[in-house]
Each structure stands twice: as structure tokens, then as C-alpha cells.
Short mmCIF file of C-alpha atoms in Angstrom, two decimals:
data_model
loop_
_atom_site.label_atom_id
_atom_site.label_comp_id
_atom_site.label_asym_id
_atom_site.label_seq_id
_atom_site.Cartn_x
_atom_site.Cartn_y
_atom_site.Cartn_z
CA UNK A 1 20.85 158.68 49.75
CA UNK A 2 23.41 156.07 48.50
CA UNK A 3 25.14 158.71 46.06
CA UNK A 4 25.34 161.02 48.53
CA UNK A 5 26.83 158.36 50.87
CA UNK A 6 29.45 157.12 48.60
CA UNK A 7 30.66 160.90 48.09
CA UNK A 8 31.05 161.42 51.49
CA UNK A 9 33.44 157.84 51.58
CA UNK A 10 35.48 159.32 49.06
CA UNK A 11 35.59 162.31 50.77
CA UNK A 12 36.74 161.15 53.88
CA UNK A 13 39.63 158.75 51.90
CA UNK A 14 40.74 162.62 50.32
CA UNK A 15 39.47 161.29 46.76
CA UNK A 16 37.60 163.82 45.03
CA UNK A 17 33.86 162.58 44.48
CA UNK A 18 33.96 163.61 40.70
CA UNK A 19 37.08 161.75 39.81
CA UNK A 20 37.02 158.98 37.32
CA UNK A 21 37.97 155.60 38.41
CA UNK A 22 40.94 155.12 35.87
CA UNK A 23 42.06 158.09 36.84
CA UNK A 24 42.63 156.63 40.56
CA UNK A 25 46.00 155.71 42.06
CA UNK A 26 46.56 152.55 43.59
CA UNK A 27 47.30 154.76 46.98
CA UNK A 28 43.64 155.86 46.28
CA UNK A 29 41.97 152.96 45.93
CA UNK A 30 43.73 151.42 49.24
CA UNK A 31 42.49 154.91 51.22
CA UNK A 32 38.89 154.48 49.73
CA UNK A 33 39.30 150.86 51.22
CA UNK A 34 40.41 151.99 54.31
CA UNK A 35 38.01 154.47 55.15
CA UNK A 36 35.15 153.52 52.90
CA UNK A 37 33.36 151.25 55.67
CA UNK A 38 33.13 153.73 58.09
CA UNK A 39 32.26 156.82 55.68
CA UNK A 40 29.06 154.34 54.59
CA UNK A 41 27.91 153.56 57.92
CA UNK A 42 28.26 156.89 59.62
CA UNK A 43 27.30 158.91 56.49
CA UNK A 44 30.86 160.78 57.08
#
């Protein structure tokens, strides 16, 4: 599912899945950006 799918983005950017977003670097949020497109269409 979509939760399941947005874990495996942040996964793949080396966020972990339970982390809160203000607790995000900027670094982080440019890797989730990065890899994010790829994680969601590949489901990795």
C-alpha cells in the first residue's frame, strides 16, 4: 500500500521511516527528493 510505499522511499534516501518531519535535516529532505521518485515507482 501507499504507507508501505512511502517507507520504503525513505528507506532507500537512509531516513528512518519513523522519524518526525521537524526532526529532518535539510541533507534529508534533498536525499528523500532524490530518491523518493524511484522508491515510489519501484516499491524499493
Amino acid at each position: 500500500g501507499g504507507a508501505d510505499r512511502a517507507a520504503a522511499a525513505l528507506t532507500a534516501a537512509g531516513v528512518d521511516p519513523g522519524a518526525r518531519g521537524e526532526s529532518l535535516t535539510v541533507e534529508q529532505f534533498a536525499a528523500i527528493a532524490a530518491s523518493a521518485p524511484a522508491a515510489l515507482t519501484t516499491g524499493q
